[in-house]
C-alpha positions as protocol buffer text, in pm:
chain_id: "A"
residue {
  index: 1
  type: UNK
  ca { x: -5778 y: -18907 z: -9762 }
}
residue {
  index: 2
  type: UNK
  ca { x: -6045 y: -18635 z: -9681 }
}
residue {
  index: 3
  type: UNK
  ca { x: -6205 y: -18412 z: -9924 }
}
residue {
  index: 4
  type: UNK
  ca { x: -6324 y: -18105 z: -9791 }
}
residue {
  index: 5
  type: UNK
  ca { x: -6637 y: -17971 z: -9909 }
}
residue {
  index: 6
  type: UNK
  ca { x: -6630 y: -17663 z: -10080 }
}
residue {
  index: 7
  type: UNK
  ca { x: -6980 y: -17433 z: -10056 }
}
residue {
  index: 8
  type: UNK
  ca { x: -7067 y: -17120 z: -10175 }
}
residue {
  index: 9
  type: UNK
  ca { x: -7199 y: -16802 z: -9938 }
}
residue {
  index: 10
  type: UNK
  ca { x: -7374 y: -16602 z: -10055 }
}
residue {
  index: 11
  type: UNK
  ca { x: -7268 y: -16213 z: -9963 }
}
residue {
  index: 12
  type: UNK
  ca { x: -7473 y: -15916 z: -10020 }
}
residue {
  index: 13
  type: UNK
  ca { x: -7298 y: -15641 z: -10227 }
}
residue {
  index: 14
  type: UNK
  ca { x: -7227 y: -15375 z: -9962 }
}
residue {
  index: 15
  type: UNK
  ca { x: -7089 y: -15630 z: -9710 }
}
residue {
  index: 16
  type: UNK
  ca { x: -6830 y: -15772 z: -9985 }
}
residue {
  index: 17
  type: UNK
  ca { x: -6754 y: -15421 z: -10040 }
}
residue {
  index: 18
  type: UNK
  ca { x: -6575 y: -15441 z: -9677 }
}
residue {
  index: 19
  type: UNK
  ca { x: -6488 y: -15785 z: -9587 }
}
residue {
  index: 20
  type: UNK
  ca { x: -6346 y: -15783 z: -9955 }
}
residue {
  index: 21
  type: UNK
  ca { x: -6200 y: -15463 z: -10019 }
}
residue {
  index: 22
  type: UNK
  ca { x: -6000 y: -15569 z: -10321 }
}
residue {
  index: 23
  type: UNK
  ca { x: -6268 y: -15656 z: -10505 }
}
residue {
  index: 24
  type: UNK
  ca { x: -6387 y: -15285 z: -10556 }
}
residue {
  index: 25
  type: UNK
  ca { x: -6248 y: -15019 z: -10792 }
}
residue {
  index: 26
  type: UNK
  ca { x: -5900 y: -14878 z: -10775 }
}
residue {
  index: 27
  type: UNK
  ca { x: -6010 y: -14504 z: -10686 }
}
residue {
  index: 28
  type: UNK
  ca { x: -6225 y: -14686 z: -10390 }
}
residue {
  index: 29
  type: UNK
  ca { x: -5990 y: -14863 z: -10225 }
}
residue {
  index: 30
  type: UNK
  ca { x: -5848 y: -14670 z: -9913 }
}
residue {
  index: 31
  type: UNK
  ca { x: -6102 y: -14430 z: -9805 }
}
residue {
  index: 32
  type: UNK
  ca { x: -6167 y: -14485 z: -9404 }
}
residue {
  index: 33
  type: UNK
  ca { x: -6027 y: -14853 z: -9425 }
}
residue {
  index: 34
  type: UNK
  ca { x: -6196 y: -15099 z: -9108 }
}
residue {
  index: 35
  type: UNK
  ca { x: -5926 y: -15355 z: -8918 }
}
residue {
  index: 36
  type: UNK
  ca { x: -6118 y: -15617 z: -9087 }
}
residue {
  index: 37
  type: UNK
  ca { x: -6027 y: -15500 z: -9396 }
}
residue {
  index: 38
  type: UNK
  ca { x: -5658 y: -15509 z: -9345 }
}
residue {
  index: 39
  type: UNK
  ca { x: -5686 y: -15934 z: -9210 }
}
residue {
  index: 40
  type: UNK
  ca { x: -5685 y: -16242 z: -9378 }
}
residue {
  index: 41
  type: UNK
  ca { x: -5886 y: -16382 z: -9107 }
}
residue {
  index: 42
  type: UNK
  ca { x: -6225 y: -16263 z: -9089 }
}
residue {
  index: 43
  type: UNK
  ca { x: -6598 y: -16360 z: -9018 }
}
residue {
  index: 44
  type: UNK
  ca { x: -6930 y: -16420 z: -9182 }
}
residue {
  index: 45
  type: UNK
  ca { x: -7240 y: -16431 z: -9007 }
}
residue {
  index: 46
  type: UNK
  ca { x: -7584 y: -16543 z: -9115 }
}
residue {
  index: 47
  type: UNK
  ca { x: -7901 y: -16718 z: -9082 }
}
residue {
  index: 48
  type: UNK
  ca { x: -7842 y: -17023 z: -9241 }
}
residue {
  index: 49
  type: UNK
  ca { x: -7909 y: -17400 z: -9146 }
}
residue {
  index: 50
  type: UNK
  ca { x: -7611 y: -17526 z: -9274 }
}
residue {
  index: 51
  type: UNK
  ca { x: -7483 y: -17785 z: -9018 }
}
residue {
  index: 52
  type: UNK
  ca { x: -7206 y: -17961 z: -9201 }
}
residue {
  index: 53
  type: UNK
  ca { x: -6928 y: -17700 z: -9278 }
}
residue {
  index: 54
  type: UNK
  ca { x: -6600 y: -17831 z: -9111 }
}
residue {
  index: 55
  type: UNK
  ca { x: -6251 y: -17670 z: -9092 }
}
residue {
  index: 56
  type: UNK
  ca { x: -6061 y: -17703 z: -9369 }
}
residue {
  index: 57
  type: UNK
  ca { x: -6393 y: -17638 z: -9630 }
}
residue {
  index: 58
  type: UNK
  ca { x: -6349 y: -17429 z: -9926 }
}
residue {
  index: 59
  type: UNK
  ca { x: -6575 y: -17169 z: -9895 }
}
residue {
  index: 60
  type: UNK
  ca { x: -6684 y: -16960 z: -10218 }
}
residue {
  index: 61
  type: UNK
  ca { x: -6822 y: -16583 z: -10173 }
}
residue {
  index: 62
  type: UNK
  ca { x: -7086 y: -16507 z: -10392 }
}
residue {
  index: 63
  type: UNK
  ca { x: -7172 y: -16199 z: -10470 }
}
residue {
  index: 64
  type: UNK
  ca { x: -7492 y: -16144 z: -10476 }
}
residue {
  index: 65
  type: UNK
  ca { x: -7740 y: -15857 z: -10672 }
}
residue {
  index: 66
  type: UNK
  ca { x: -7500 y: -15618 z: -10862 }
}
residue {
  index: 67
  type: UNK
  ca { x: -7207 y: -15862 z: -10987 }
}
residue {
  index: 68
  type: UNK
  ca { x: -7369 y: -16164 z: -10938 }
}
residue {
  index: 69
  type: UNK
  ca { x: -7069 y: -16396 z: -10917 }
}
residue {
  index: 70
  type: UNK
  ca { x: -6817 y: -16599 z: -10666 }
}
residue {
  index: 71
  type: UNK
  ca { x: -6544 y: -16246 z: -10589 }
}
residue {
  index: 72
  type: UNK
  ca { x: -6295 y: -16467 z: -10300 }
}
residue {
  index: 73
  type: UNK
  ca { x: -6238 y: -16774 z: -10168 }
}
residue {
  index: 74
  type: UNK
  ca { x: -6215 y: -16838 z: -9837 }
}
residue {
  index: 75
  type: UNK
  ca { x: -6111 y: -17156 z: -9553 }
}
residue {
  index: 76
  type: UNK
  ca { x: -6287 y: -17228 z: -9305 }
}
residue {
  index: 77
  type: UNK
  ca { x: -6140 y: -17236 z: -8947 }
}
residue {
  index: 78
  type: UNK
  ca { x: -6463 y: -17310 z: -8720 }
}
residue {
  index: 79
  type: UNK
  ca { x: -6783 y: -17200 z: -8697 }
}
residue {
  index: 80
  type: UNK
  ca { x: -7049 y: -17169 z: -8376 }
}
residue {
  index: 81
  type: UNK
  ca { x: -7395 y: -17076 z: -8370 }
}
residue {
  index: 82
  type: UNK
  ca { x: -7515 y: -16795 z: -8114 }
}
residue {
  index: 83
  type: UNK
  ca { x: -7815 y: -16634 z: -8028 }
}
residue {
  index: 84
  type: UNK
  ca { x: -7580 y: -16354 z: -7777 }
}
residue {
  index: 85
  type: UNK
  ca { x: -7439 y: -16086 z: -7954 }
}
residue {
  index: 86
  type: UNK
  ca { x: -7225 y: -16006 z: -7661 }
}
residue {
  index: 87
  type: UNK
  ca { x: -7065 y: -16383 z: -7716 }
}
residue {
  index: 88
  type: UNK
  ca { x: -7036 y: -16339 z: -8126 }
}
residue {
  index: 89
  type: UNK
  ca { x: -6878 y: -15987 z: -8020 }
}
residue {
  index: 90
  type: UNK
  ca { x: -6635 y: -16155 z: -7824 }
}
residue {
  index: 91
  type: UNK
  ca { x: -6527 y: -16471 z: -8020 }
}
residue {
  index: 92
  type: UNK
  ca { x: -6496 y: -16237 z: -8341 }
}
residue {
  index: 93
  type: UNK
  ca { x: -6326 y: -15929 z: -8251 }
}
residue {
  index: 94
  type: UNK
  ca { x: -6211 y: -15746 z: -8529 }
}
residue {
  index: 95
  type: UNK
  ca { x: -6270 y: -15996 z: -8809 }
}
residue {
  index: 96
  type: UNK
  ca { x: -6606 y: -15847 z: -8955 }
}
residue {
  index: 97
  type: UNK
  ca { x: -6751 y: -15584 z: -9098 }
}
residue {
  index: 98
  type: UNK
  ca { x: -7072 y: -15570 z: -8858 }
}
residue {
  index: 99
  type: UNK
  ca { x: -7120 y: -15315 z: -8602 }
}
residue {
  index: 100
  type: UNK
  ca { x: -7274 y: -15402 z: -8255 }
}
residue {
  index: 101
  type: UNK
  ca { x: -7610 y: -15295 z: -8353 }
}
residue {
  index: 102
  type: UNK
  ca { x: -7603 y: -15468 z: -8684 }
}
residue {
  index: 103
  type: UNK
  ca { x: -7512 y: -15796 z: -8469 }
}
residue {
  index: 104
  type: UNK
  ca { x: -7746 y: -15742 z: -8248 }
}
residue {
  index: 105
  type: UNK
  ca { x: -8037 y: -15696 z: -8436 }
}
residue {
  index: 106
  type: UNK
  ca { x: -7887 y: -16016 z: -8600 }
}
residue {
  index: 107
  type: UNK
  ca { x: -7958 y: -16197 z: -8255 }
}
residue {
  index: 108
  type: UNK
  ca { x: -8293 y: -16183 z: -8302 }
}
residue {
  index: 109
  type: UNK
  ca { x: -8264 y: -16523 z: -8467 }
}
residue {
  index: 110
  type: UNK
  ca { x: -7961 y: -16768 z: -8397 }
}
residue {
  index: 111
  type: UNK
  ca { x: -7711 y: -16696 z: -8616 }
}
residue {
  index: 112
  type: UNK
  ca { x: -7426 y: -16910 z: -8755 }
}
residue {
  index: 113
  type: UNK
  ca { x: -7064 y: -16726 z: -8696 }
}
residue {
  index: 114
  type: UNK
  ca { x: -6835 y: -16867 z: -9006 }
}
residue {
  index: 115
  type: UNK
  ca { x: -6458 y: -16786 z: -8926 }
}
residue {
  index: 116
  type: UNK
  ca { x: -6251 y: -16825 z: -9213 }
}
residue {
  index: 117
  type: UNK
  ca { x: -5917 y: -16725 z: -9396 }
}
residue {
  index: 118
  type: UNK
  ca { x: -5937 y: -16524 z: -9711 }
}
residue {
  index: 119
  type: UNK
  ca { x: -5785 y: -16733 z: -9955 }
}
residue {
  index: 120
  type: UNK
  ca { x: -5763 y: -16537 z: -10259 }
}
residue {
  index: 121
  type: UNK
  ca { x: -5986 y: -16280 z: -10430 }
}
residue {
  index: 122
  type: UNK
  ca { x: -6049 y: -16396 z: -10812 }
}
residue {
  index: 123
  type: UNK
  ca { x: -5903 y: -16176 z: -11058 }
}
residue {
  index: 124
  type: UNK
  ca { x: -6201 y: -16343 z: -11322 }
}
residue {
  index: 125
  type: UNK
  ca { x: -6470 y: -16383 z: -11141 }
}
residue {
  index: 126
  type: UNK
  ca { x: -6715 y: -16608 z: -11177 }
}
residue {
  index: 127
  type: UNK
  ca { x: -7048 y: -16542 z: -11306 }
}
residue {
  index: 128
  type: UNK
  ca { x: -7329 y: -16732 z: -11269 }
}
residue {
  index: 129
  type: UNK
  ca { x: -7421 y: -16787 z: -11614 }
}
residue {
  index: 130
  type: UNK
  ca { x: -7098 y: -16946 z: -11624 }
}
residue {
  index: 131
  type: UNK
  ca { x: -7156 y: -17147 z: -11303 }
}
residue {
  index: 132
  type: UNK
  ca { x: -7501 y: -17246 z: -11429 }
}
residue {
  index: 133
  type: UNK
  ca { x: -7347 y: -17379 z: -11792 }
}
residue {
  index: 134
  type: UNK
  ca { x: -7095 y: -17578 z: -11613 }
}
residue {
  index: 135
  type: UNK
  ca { x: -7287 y: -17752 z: -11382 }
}
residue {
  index: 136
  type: UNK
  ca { x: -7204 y: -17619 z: -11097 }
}
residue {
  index: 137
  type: UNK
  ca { x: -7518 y: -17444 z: -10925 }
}
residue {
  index: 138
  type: UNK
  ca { x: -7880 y: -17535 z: -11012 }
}
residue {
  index: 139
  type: UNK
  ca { x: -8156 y: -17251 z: -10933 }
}
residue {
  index: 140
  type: UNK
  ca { x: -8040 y: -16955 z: -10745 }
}
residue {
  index: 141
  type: UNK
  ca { x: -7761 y: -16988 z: -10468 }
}
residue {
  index: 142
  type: UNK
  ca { x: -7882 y: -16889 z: -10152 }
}
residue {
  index: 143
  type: UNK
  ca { x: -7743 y: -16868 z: -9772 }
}
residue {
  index: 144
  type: UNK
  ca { x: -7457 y: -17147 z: -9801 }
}
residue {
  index: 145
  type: UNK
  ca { x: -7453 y: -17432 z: -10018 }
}
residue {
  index: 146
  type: UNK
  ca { x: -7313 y: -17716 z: -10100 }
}
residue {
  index: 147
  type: UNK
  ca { x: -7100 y: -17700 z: -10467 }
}
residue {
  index: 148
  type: UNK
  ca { x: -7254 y: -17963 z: -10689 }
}
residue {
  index: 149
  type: UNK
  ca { x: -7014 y: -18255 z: -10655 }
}
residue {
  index: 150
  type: UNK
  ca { x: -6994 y: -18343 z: -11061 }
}
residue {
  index: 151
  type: UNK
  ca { x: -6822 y: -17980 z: -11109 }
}
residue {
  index: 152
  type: UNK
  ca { x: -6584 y: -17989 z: -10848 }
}
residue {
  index: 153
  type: UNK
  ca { x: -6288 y: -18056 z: -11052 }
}
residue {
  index: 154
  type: UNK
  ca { x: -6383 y: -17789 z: -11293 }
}
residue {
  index: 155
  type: UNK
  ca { x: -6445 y: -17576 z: -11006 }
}
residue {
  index: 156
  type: UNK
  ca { x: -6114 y: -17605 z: -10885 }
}
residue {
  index: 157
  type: UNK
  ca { x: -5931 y: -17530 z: -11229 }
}
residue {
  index: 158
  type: UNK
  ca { x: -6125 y: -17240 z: -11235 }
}
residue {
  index: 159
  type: UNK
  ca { x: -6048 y: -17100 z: -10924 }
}
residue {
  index: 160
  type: UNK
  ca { x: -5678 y: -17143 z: -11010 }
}
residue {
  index: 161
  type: UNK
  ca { x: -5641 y: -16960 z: -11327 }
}
């Protein structure tokens, strides 16, 4: 049987304000709503170096700054690194919350395109004090990451409840 990995990614505040829409206020939920915002199946782009995620992972979104805790879960489909913004444009479509410019000024360096399905957005989120006392990070979580493997099963309750 294969396990898939499951990996946090980390999310800065006022992109998990779009690409997670639920995860905001009542009274801030519908103002000038983006097509991404009304998919399951949507992008993340970044810098990192991670070369192992596979289809199937379990991806956590971690909030970072402000809340400071995983605020979705997320599949992955497939992922594909690009240094063209006119190819990431392309191959993503409507499933992000970056505008041309912002992905092109991401070109700059290769970036790695994550396409995923929302899974579900946590109704208790979860903090990283309470990651940290379980186990399940070490230091600050950064880019995407690999979920310690000794909190896994907790991990998994916890996403579940």
């Amino acid at each position: 049987m294969i396990i898939n990995l499951i990996r946090y990614c980390l999310i800065q505040p006022q992109y998990s304000r779009l690409l997670f829409r639920e995860t905001e206020k009542q009274g801030e939920l519908f103002p000038g709503l983006l097509p991404v915002e009304n998919t399951i199946r949507k992008a993340y782009l970044c810098h990192s170096s991670a070369k192992h995620l596979t289809p199937g992972d379990i991806l956590l979104f971690y909030r970072s700054e402000d809340i400071r805790a995983v605020v979705a879960v997320g599949v992955c489909e497939c992922t594909f690194r690009s240094q063209d913004p006119k190819e990431i444009v392309r191959k993503i479509s409507q499933r992000t919350v970056y505008s041309l410019s912002e992905i092109e000024n991401l070109t700059e360096k290769e970036v790695l395109v994550v396409l995923f399905r929302e899974s579900r957005i946590l109704e208790k989120q979860i903090g990283f004090d309470e990651l940290s006392r379980m186990g399940a990070v070490k230091g600050p979580i950064q880019s995407i990451q690999k979920v310690k493997e000794d909190s896994l099963l907790w991990l998994k309750q916890r996403i579940v409840e």
